[in-house]
Structures are given as C-alpha cells and as structure tokens.
Short mmCIF file of C-alpha atoms in Angstrom, two decimals:
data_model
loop_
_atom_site.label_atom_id
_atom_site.label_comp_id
_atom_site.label_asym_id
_atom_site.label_seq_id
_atom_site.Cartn_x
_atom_site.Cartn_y
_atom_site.Cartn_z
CA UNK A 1 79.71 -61.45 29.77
CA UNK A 2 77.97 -63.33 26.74
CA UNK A 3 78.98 -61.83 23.29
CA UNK A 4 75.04 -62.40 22.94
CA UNK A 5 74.89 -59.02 23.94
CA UNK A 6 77.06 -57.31 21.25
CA UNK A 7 74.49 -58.79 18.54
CA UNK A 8 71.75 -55.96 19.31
CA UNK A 9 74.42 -53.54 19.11
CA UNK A 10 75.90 -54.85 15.61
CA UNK A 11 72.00 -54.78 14.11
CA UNK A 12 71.69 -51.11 15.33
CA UNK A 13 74.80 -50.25 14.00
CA UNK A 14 74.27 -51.99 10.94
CA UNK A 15 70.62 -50.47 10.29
CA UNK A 16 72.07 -46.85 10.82
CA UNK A 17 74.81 -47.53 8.23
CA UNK A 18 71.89 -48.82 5.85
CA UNK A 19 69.83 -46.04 6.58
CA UNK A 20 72.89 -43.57 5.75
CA UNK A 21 73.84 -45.52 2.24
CA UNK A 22 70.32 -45.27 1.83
CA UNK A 23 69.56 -41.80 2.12
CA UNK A 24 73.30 -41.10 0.62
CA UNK A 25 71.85 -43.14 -2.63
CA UNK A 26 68.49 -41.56 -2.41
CA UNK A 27 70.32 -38.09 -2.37
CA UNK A 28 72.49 -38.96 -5.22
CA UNK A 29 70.08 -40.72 -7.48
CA UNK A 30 67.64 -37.61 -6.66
CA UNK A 31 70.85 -34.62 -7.51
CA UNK A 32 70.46 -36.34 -10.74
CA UNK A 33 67.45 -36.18 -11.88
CA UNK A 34 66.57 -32.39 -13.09
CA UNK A 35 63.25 -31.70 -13.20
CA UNK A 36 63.43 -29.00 -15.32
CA UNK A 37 64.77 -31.25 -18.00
CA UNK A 38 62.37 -33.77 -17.31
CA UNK A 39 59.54 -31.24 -17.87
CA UNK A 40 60.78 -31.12 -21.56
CA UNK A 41 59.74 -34.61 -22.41
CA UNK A 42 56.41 -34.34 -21.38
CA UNK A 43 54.79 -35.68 -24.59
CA UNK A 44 57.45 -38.19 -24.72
CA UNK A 45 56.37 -39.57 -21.51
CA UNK A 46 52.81 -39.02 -22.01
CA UNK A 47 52.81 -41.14 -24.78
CA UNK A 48 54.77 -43.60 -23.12
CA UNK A 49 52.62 -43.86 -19.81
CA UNK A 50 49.60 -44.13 -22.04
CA UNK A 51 50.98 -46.99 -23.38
CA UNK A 52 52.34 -48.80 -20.60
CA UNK A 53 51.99 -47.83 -16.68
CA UNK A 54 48.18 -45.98 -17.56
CA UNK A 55 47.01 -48.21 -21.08
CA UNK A 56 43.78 -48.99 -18.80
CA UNK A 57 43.38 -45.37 -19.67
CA UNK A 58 43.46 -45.92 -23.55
CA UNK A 59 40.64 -48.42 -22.88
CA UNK A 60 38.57 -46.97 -21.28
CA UNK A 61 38.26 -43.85 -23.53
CA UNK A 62 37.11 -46.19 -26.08
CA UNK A 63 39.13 -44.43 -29.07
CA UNK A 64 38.81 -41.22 -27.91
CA UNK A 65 41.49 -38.30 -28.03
CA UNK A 66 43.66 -38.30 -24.54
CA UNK A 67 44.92 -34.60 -24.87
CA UNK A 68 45.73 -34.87 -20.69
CA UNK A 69 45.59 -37.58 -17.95
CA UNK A 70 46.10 -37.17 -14.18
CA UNK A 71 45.12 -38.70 -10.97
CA UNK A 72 42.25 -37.49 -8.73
CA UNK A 73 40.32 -38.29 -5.65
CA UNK A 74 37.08 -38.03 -4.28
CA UNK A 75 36.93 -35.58 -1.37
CA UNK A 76 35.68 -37.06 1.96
CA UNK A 77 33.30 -33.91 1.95
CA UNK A 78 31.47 -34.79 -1.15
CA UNK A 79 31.24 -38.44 -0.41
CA UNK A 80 29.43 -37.74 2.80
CA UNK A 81 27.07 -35.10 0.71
CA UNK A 82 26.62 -38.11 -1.59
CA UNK A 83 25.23 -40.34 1.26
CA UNK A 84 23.23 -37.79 2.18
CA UNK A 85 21.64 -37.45 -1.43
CA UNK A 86 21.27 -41.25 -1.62
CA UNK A 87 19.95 -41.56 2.27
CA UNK A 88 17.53 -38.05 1.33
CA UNK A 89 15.99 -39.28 -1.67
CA UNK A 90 16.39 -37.14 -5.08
CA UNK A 91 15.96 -33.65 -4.33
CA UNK A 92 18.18 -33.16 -6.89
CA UNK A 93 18.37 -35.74 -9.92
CA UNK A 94 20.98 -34.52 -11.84
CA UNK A 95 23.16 -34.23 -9.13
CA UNK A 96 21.85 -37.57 -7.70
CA UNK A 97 22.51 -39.68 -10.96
CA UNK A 98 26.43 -38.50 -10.69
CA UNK A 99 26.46 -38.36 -7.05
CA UNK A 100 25.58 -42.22 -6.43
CA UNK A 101 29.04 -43.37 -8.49
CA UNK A 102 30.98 -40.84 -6.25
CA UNK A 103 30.80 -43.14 -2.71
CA UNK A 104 33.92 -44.63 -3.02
CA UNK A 105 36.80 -42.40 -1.98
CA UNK A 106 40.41 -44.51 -1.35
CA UNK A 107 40.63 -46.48 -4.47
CA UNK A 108 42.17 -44.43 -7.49
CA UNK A 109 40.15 -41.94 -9.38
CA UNK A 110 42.09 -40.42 -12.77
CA UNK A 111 41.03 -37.29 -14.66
CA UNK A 112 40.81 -36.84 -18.95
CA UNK A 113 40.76 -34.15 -20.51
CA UNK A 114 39.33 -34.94 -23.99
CA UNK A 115 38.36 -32.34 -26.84
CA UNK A 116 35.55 -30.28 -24.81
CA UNK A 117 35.05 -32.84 -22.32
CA UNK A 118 36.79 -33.96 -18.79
CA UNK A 119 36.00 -37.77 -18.31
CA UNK A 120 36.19 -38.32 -14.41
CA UNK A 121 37.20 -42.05 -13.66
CA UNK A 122 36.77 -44.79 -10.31
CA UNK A 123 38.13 -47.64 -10.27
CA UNK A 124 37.58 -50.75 -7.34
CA UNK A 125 39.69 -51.96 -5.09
CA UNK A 126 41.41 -54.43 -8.20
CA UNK A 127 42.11 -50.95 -10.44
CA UNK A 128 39.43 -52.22 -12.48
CA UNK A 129 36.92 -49.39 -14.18
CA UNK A 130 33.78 -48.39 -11.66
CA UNK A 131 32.98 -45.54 -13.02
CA UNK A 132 33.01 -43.10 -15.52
CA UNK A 133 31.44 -39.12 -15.58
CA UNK A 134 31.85 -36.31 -17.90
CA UNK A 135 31.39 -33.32 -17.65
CA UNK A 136 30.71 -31.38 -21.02
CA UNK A 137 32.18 -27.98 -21.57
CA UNK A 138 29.29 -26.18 -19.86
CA UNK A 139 29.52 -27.72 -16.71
CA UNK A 140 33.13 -26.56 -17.03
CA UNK A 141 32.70 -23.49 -17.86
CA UNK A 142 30.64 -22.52 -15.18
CA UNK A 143 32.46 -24.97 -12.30
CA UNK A 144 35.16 -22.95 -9.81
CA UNK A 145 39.04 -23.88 -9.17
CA UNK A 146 40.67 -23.46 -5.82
CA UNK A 147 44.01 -24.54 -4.76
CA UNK A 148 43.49 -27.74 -2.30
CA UNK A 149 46.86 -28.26 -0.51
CA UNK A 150 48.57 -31.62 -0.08
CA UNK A 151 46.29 -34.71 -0.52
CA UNK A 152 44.78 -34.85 3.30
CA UNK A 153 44.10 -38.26 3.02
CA UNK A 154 47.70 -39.48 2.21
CA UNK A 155 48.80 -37.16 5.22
CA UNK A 156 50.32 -39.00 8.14
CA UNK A 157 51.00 -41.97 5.95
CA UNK A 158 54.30 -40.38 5.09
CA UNK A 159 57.16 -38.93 6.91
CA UNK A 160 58.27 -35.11 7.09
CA UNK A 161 61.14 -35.51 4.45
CA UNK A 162 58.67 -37.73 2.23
CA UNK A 163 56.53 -34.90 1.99
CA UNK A 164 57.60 -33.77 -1.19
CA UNK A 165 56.28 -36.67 -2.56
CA UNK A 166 52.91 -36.41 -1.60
CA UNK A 167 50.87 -34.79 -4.93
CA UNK A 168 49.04 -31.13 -3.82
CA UNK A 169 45.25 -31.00 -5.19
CA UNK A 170 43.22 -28.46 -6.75
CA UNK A 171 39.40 -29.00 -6.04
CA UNK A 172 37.11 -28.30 -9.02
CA UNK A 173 33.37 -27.78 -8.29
CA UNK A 174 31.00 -28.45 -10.49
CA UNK A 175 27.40 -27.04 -10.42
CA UNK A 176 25.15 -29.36 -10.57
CA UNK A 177 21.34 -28.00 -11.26
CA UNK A 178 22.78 -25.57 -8.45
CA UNK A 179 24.33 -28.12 -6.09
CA UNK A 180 27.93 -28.23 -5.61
CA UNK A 181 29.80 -31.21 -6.42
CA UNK A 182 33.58 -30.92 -5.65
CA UNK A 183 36.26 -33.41 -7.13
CA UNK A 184 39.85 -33.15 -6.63
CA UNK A 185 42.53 -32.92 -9.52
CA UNK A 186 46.37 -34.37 -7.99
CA UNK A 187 49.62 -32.64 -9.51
CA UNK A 188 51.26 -35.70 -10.58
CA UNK A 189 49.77 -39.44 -11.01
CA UNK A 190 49.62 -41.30 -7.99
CA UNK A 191 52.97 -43.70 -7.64
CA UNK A 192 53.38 -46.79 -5.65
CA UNK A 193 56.53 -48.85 -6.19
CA UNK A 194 56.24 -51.12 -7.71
CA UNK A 195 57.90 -54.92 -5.37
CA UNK A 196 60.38 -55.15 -8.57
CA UNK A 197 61.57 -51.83 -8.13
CA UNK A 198 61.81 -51.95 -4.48
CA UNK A 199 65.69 -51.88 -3.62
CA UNK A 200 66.14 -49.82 -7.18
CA UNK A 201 66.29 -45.97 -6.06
CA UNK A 202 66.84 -44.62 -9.03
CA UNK A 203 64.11 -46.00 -11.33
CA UNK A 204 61.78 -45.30 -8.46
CA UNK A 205 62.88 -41.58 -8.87
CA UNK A 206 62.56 -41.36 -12.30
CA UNK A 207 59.02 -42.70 -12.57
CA UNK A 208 57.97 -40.49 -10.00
CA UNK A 209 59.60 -38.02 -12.18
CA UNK A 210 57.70 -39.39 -15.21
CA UNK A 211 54.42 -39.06 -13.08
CA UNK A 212 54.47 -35.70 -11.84
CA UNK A 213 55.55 -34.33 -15.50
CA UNK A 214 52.63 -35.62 -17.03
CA UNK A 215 50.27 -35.45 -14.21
CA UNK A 216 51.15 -31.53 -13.45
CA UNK A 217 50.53 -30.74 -16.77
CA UNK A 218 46.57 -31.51 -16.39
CA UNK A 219 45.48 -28.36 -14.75
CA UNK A 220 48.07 -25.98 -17.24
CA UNK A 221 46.13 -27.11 -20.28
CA UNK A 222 42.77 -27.62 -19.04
CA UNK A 223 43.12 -23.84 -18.23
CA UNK A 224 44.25 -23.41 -21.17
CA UNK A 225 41.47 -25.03 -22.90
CA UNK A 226 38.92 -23.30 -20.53
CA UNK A 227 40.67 -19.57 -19.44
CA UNK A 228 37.83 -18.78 -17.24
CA UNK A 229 38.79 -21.58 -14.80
CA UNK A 230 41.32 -19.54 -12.94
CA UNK A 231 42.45 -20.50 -9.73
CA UNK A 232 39.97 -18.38 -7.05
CA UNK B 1 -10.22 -50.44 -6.33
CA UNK B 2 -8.72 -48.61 -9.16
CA UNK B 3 -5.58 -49.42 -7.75
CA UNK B 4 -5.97 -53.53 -7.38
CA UNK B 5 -8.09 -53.28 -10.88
CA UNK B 6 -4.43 -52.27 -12.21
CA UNK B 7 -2.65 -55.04 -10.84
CA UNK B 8 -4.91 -57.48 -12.03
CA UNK B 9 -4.40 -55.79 -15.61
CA UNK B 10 -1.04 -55.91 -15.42
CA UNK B 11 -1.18 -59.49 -15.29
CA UNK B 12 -3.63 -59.97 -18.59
CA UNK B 13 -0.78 -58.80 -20.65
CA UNK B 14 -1.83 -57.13 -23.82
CA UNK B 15 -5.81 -55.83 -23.44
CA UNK B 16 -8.23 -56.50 -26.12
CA UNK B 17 -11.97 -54.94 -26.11
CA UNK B 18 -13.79 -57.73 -27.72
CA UNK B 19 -17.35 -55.80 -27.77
CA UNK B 20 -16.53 -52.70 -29.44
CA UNK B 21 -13.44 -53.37 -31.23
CA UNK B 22 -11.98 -51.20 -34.22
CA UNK B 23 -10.58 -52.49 -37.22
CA UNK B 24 -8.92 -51.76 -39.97
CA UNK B 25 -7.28 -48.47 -41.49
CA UNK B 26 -8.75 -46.92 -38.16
CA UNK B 27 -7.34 -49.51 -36.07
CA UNK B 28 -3.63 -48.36 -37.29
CA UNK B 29 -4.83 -45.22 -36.41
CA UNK B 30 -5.65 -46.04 -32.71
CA UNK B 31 -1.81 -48.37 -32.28
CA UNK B 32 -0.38 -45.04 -32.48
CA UNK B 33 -0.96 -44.66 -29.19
CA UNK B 34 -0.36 -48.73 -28.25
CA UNK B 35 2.80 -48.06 -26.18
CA UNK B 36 1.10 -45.67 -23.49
CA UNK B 37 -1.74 -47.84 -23.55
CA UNK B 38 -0.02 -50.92 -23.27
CA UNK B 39 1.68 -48.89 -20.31
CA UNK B 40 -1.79 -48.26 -18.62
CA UNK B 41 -3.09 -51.54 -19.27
CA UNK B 42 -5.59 -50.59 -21.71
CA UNK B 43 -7.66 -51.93 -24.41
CA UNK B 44 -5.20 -51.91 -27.19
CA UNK B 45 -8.42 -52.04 -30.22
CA UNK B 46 -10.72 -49.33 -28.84
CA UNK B 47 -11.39 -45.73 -28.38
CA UNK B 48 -12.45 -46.32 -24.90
CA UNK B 49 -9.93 -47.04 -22.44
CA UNK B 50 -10.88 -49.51 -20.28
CA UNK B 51 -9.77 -48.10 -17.21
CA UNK B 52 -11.36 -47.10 -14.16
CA UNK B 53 -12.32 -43.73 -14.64
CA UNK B 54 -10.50 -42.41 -11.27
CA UNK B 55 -7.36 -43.71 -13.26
CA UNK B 56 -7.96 -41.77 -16.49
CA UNK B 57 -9.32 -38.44 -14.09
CA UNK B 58 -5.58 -39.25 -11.65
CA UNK B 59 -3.29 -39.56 -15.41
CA UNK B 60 -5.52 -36.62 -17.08
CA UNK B 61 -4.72 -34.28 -14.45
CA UNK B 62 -2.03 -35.22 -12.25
CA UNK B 63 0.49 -36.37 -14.85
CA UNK B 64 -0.93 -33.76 -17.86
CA UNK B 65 -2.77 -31.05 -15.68
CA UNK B 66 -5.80 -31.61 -17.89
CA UNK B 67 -8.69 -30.75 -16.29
CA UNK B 68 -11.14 -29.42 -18.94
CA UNK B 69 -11.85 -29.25 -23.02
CA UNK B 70 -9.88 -26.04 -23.67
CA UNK B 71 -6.66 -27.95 -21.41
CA UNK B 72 -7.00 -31.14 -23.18
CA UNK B 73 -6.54 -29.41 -26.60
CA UNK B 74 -3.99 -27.38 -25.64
CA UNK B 75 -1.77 -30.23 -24.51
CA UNK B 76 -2.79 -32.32 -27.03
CA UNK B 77 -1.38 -29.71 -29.83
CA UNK B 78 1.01 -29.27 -27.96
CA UNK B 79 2.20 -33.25 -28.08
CA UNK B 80 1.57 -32.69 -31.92
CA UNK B 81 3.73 -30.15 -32.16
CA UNK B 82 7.12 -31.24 -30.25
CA UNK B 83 8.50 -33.11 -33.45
CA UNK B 84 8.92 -29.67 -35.37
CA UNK B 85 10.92 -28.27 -33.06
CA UNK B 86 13.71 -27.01 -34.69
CA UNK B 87 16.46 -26.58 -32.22
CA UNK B 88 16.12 -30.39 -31.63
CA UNK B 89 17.94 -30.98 -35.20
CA UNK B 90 20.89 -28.28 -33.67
CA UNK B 91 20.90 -30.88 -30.88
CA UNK B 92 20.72 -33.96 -32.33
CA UNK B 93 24.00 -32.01 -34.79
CA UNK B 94 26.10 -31.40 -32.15
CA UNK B 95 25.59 -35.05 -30.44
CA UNK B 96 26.61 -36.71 -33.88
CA UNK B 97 29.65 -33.87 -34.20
CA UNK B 98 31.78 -33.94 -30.65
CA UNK B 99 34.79 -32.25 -31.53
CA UNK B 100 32.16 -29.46 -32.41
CA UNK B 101 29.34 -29.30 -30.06
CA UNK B 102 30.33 -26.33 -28.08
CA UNK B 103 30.40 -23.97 -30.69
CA UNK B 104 27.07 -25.76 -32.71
CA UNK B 105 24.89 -25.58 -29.47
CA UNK B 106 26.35 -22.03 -28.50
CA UNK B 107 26.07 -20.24 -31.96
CA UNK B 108 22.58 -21.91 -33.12
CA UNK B 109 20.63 -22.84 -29.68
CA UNK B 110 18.14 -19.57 -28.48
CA UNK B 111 20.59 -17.59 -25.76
CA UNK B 112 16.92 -16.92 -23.82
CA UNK B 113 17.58 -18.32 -19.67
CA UNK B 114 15.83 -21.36 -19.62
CA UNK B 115 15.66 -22.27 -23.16
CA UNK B 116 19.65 -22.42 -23.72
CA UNK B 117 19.16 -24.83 -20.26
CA UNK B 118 17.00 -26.66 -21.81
CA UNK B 119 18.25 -27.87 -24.65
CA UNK B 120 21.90 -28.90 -23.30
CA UNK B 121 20.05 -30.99 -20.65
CA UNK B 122 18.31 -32.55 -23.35
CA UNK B 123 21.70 -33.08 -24.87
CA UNK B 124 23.34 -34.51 -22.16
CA UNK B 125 20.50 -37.36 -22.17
CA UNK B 126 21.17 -37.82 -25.73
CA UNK B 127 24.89 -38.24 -24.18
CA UNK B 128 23.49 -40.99 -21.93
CA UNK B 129 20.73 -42.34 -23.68
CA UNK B 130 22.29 -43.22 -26.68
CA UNK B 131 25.39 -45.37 -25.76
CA UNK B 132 22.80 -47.00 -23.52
CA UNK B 133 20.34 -48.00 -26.04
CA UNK B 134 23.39 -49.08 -28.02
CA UNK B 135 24.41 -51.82 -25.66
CA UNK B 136 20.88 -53.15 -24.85
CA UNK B 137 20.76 -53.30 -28.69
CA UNK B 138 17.42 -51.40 -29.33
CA UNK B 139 19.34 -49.60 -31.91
CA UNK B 140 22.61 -50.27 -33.34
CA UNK B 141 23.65 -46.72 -34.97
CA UNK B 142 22.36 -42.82 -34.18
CA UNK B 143 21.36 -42.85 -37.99
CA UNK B 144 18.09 -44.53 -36.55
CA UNK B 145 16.99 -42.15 -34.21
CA UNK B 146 18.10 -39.13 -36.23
CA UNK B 147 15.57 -40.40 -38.59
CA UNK B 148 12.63 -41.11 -36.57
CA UNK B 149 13.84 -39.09 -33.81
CA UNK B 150 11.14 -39.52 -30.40
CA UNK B 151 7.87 -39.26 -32.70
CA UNK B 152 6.92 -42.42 -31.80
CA UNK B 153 7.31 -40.91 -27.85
CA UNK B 154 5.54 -37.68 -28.81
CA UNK B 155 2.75 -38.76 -31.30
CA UNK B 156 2.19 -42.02 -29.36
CA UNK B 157 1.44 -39.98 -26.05
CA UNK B 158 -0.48 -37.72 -28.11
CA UNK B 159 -2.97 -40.63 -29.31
CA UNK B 160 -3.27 -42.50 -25.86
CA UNK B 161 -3.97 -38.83 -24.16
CA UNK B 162 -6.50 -38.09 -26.39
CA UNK B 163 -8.58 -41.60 -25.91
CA UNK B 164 -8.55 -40.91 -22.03
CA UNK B 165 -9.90 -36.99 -23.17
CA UNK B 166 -12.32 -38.86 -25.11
CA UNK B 167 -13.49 -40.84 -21.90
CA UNK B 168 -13.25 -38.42 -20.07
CA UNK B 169 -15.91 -36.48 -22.07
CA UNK B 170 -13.25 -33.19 -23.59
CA UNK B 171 -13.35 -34.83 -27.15
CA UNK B 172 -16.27 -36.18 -29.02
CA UNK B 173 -15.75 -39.59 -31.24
CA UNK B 174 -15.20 -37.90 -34.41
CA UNK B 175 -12.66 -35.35 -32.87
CA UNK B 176 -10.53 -38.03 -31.26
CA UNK B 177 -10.65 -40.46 -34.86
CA UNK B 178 -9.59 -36.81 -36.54
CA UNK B 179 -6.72 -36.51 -33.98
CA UNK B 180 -5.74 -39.73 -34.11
CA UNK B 181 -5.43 -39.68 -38.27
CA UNK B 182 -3.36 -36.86 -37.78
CA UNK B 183 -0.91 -38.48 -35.14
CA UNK B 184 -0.92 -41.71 -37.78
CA UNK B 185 -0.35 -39.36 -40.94
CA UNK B 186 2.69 -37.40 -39.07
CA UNK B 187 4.09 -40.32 -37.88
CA UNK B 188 4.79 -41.75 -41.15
CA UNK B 189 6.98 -38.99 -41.89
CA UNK B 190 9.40 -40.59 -39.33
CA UNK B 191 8.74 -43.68 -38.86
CA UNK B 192 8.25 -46.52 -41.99
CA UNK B 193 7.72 -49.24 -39.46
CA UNK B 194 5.82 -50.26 -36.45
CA UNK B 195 9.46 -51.71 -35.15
CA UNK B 196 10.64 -48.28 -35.65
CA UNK B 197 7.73 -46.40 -33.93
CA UNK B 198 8.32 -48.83 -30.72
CA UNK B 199 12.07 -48.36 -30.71
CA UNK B 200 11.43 -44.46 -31.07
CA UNK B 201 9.20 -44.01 -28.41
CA UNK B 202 11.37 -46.16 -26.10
CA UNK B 203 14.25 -43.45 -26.77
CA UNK B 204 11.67 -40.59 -26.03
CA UNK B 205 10.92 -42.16 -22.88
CA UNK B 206 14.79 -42.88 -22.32
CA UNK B 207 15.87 -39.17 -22.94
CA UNK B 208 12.73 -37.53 -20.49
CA UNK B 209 13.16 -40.39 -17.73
CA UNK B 210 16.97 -41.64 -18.08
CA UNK B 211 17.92 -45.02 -17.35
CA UNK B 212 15.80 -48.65 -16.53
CA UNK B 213 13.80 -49.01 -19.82
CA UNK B 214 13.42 -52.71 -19.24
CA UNK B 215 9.63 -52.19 -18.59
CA UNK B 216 9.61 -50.39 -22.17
CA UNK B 217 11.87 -52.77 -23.95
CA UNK B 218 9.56 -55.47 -22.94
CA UNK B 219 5.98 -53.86 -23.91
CA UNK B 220 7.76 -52.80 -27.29
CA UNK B 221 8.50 -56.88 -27.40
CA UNK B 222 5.44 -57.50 -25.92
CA UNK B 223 3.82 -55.39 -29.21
CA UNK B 224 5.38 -56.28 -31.63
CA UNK B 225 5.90 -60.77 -31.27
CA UNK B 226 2.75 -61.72 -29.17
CA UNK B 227 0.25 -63.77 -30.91
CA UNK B 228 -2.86 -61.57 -29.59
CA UNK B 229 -1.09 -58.53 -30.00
CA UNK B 230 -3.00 -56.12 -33.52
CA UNK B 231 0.63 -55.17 -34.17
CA UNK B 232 1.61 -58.85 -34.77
CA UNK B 233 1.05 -59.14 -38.13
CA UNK B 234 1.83 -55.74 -39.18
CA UNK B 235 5.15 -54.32 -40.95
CA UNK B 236 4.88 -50.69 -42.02
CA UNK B 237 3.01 -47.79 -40.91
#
C-alpha cells in the first residue's frame, strides 16, 4: 500500500487541529474582550474612527458637527418602491427627488446624526460618496421606528455561530408628502477584515468591538435627541 | 402652428419689436419682466407680446387660471404682493441659523395646517437651492439672496403676466405702463442691479421648480452680455 494514501488523512487531521487552535484562539481572544468595558470608551473610539477607519465621514459633512455615525442599508422593499416611482412617473415629487438616489442597495450606506438633522449617505461600489439626504427635524419627528431583526441581506452569508456578528436593524420610515420611505439604521458599523488583519484574531475582535460601540450608540441618542421616536 | 411658431422663436434668440418699440425710462420699466419673456420668446422692447395669441390664451389660463379682468388683477396683486410676506424673513432666519431652525420655524411660523407645511417645504428648497446655486456660481454667499430675496422671480412674473393681460384685452395700455412702474419702483427696493434682478429670479425659479436651471442661467447670460440684448448696456435698476 502507497503511503500516498496517508497524505489525505494527515491534511484532514491537520485542518481539524487548525480549526480547534482556531476556534480555541477565537474563544480566548473573545473571553477577553468585555464589552461592557468597551462601552465606556465610546467617545474615545468615536473620535478615533472618525479620524481613521470612517474620516470619509468627516468629509463629507463638510465641517459639520458629527454628534453620531452608524452604518445603514437600503431595504430591498423600498428600492423596488423606488423603481416603481422612477418607472411611474412623479406622482409624488418630493418623494421622487429622494427616492431616485435610493436604487442602489449592497454597497454601504452610513447614517449622521448632526444638530437637528440625520444626513443619510450611499456610497458606489469603490466606497466613494453617491449620495447624500437629510432629513430635517420634521421629517423626524413625524417618521416611525420599528425593530428590524438581523440584516436579511447578510443572512446566509454567515454561519450559525457567526451570527452574533451580523448587526440587527431598526427601520425608520419617513413620510414623505404621505408616502412611506423606509431606511434601515445597523447596530454597529459594518466590519470587513481587513487582508492585513487576516490571521490576527484579536485585533479583528477588538475593531469589531470598536464598531458596534460606536455604531449601537446611534439609535440611543437619536432618541434621545427626538423622544417621540420610540420603538413601535 | 402656435406650437412650430415657438420653435422657430426659440431659435431667434433674444426678440426685438422693431415697429413699435419702447424706449427709455419706460423701457426699464417693461425689462422687469425680460426673464419670463425671454422664456416665452417674446419681444423683449414692447407691450405687446408677440406671441400667437393661442399661446398667451394656453399661459393666461392654464399656467395662471386667468380667464377674465377681475382674475387677471387678482393674480397680478397677488404676484405684487409675495415679496412682503413676512414669514419668508422667519424662513430665510432659520436657513442662515442651523443649529436653531427648529425652534425659529416652530415658535414664529403660523401653526394653521397648510401654512406651517408650507413654509418648511419652502425651507427645505432653500436647503437645496442654495448650496446648488453656490456651486454653479450664480451666487457666491446667502447675503445675496437675503437681500434681494426672489423679487426679481415675483415682480418679473408679475410684469410679463400683465403684458399677455394686456394682449389679451383684461388691461388697457395705461393700466399695464402703471403696473409695470410699480413692479420697476418695488424692485429697486431689492435689487440695485439688473445682474442682481437676473440672479434673483433664477433662485425664485430654483426654489418653486428645484433643480436644472441651465435654461435660466443661460437666458440670464443671454440678458445680460448679448450685443442686441436692451439690458446690455445697462448697470443699475
């Protein structure tokens, strides 16, 4: 018998004792982050996101006060109700003059929240600006909050014990002359690792960590600044 | 007919009436309304039009609802009247103060449904119109339009309306010349410059129809640089 056949056997082996340094390394690096802790440097990391993983942000505000920052998304829902506005004609031209920049839904959207107003950005498939809405405090005072669940569109990507990862949404809807327009609002800024920080476990963790502090803290103070906009 | 007699207007850029033309102090009079008429492709120097008179009956009453004297007048005053209104200056506060606007809209705007409305859609175009006509560098600071506001939108209209009235038979000659002395008078007290009146009525037309002024930007140009144009030569008001 060839020792050929042993080879198969040594790769399996070896990729289950990876897979259980891995996960050993993943639960170590993990039992020491606390979140709780974390959650106590928010402005700390705020400030430092702003000025390094999210500057684009800085930029685009054009000077303008950054009191919170998340990630968001388009839902599928409203970019189909946008292609029906733009395939329609404009019934509605309010509506219709926000709608049209809403037709892109993977690439990454971000909310600001800034003084009175939340700036709602797109960005192309390079990260580079597309778009930019806001909506003034009267559009936000009369839009509705509802919780959202985990981001559908990232489900299925990830496995059952990544799940944690994947940020939950609250949908806003705005009214828009009447019309509904919904937007989502993530719990943490969206993370992808970055091919430097591939093998490294434990900076991975703590950026995500550095992400969903600043990113959950969106929704707390935007309710905050607006009480009415209570989860229905 | 009407409609092909427009095209081939649009072409002659800039229309002058060389039988019956008006000149002088009266003349600066009638350029109050040059924008709109420039718009419509009409004489530029006359109180008559020069349109087709299916055109002037379609604008009277399909884009004003003027269909008679006591109509005309009414809308007319009513043109006359939009720079005094005084919740535009709570407006045009809040735009220029935006840690602030919430509370300067809220506690100073008319609560009335509709009116409240009203006003913060207007403010929102202000939100949109203004960065806009920043970067296509019609105006390079709010301090211009806070001065002459949309006069030039409002008196201008005023002054073209009232020459199609006057075609249309609603006004008689001397009414129209009093109107349009009136419109001229009134706009002085916002505008010093012809420059400025353009520039003001293109952010008038901005705020009411939003974006994709290039069509105004270019009759302002059009106006104000072209050789046969009557504003050519002239600097103030």
């Amino acid at each position: 018998m060839s020792t050929l056949i042993f080879i198969p056997i040594v790769l399996v082996i070896a990729g289950i004792v990876f897979m259980i340094y891995v996960n050993k390394k993943h639960k170590t690096a993990k039992g020491e982050i606390d979140l709780n802790f974390e959650r106590t440097k928010y402005d700390q990391y705020k400030q430092e996101l702003l000025a390094n993983d999210f500057s684009q942000l800085k930029h685009w505000m054009k000077g303008k006060a950054i009191d919170a920052f998340t990630s968001a998304s388009v839902p599928q829902s409203t970019s189909s109700k946008v292609q029906e506005i733009v395939t329609d004609g404009l019934k509605n031209a309010a509506l219709s003059t926000i709608g049209v920049k809403l037709r892109r839904v993977e690439t990454d959207c971000f909310w600001v929240l800034s003084g009175n107003d939340l700036h709602f950005f797109t960005t192309n498939t390079v990260g580079e600006l597309d778009e930019h809405i806001v909506f003034d405090n009267f559009r936000i005072e009369d839009a509705k909050l509802e919780y959202g669940g985990v981001l559908k569109s990232q489900l299925g990507v990830y496995s059952k014990s990544s799940e944690e990862y994947l940020p939950k949404t609250h949908v806003i809807t705005f009214y828009i002359d009447g019309s509904p327009l919904s937007l989502e609002i993530h719990d943490r800024l969206n993370y992808v690792t970055a091919p430097e920080d591939m093998l490294n476990l434990k900076k991975q963790l703590e950026t995500r960590a550095k992400y969903q502090v600043v990113g959950e803290r969106f929704l707390d103070i935007l309710q905050n600044k607006v009480p009415h906009l209570k989860v229905a | 007919m009407g409609f092909f007699s427009k095209i081939l207007n649009s072409f002659q850029r800039l229309r002058l009436n060389n039988h019956n033309a008006i000149r002088g102090y009266l003349l600066d009079h009638l350029l109050v309304g040059s924008m709109y008429a420039e718009q419509q492709s009409a004489y530029l120097n006359s109180y008559e039009t020069g349109l087709n008179r299916s055109n002037i009956v379609t604008l009277a009453e399909e884009y004003w609802g003027i269909y008679n004297r006591e109509q005309a007048i009414e809308v007319l005053q009513n043109l006359h009247d939009r720079n005094q209104d005084e919740n535009m200056e709570i407006v045009y506060r809040a735009f220029e103060d935006s840690e602030n606007y919430v509370d300067i809209l809220k506690s100073n705007l008319p609560k009335e449904e509709g009116f409240f409305e009203h006003y913060i859609d207007l403010f929102r175009q202000l939100n949109n119109t203004v960065p806009e006509l920043m970067e296509q560098n019609i105006i390079t600071d709010f301090s211009q339009i806070k001065k002459t506001k949309d006069s030039g939108w409002n008196y201008g209209r005023g002054a073209f309306l009232a020459r199609c009235c006057y075609d249309l038979g609603y006004l008689s000659e001397n009414e129209l010349k009093e109107y349009l002395e009136k419109c001229h008078t009134d706009l002085k007290k916002y505008c010093t410059t012809w420059k400025e009146y353009t520039t003001s009525y293109i952010f008038g037309r901005a705020v009411w129809g939003g974006s994709n002024n290039s069509g105004m930007i270019q009759i302002a140009n059009d106006l104000l640089t072209n050789d046969n144009s009557p504003l050519k030569n002239k600097t103030y008001l």
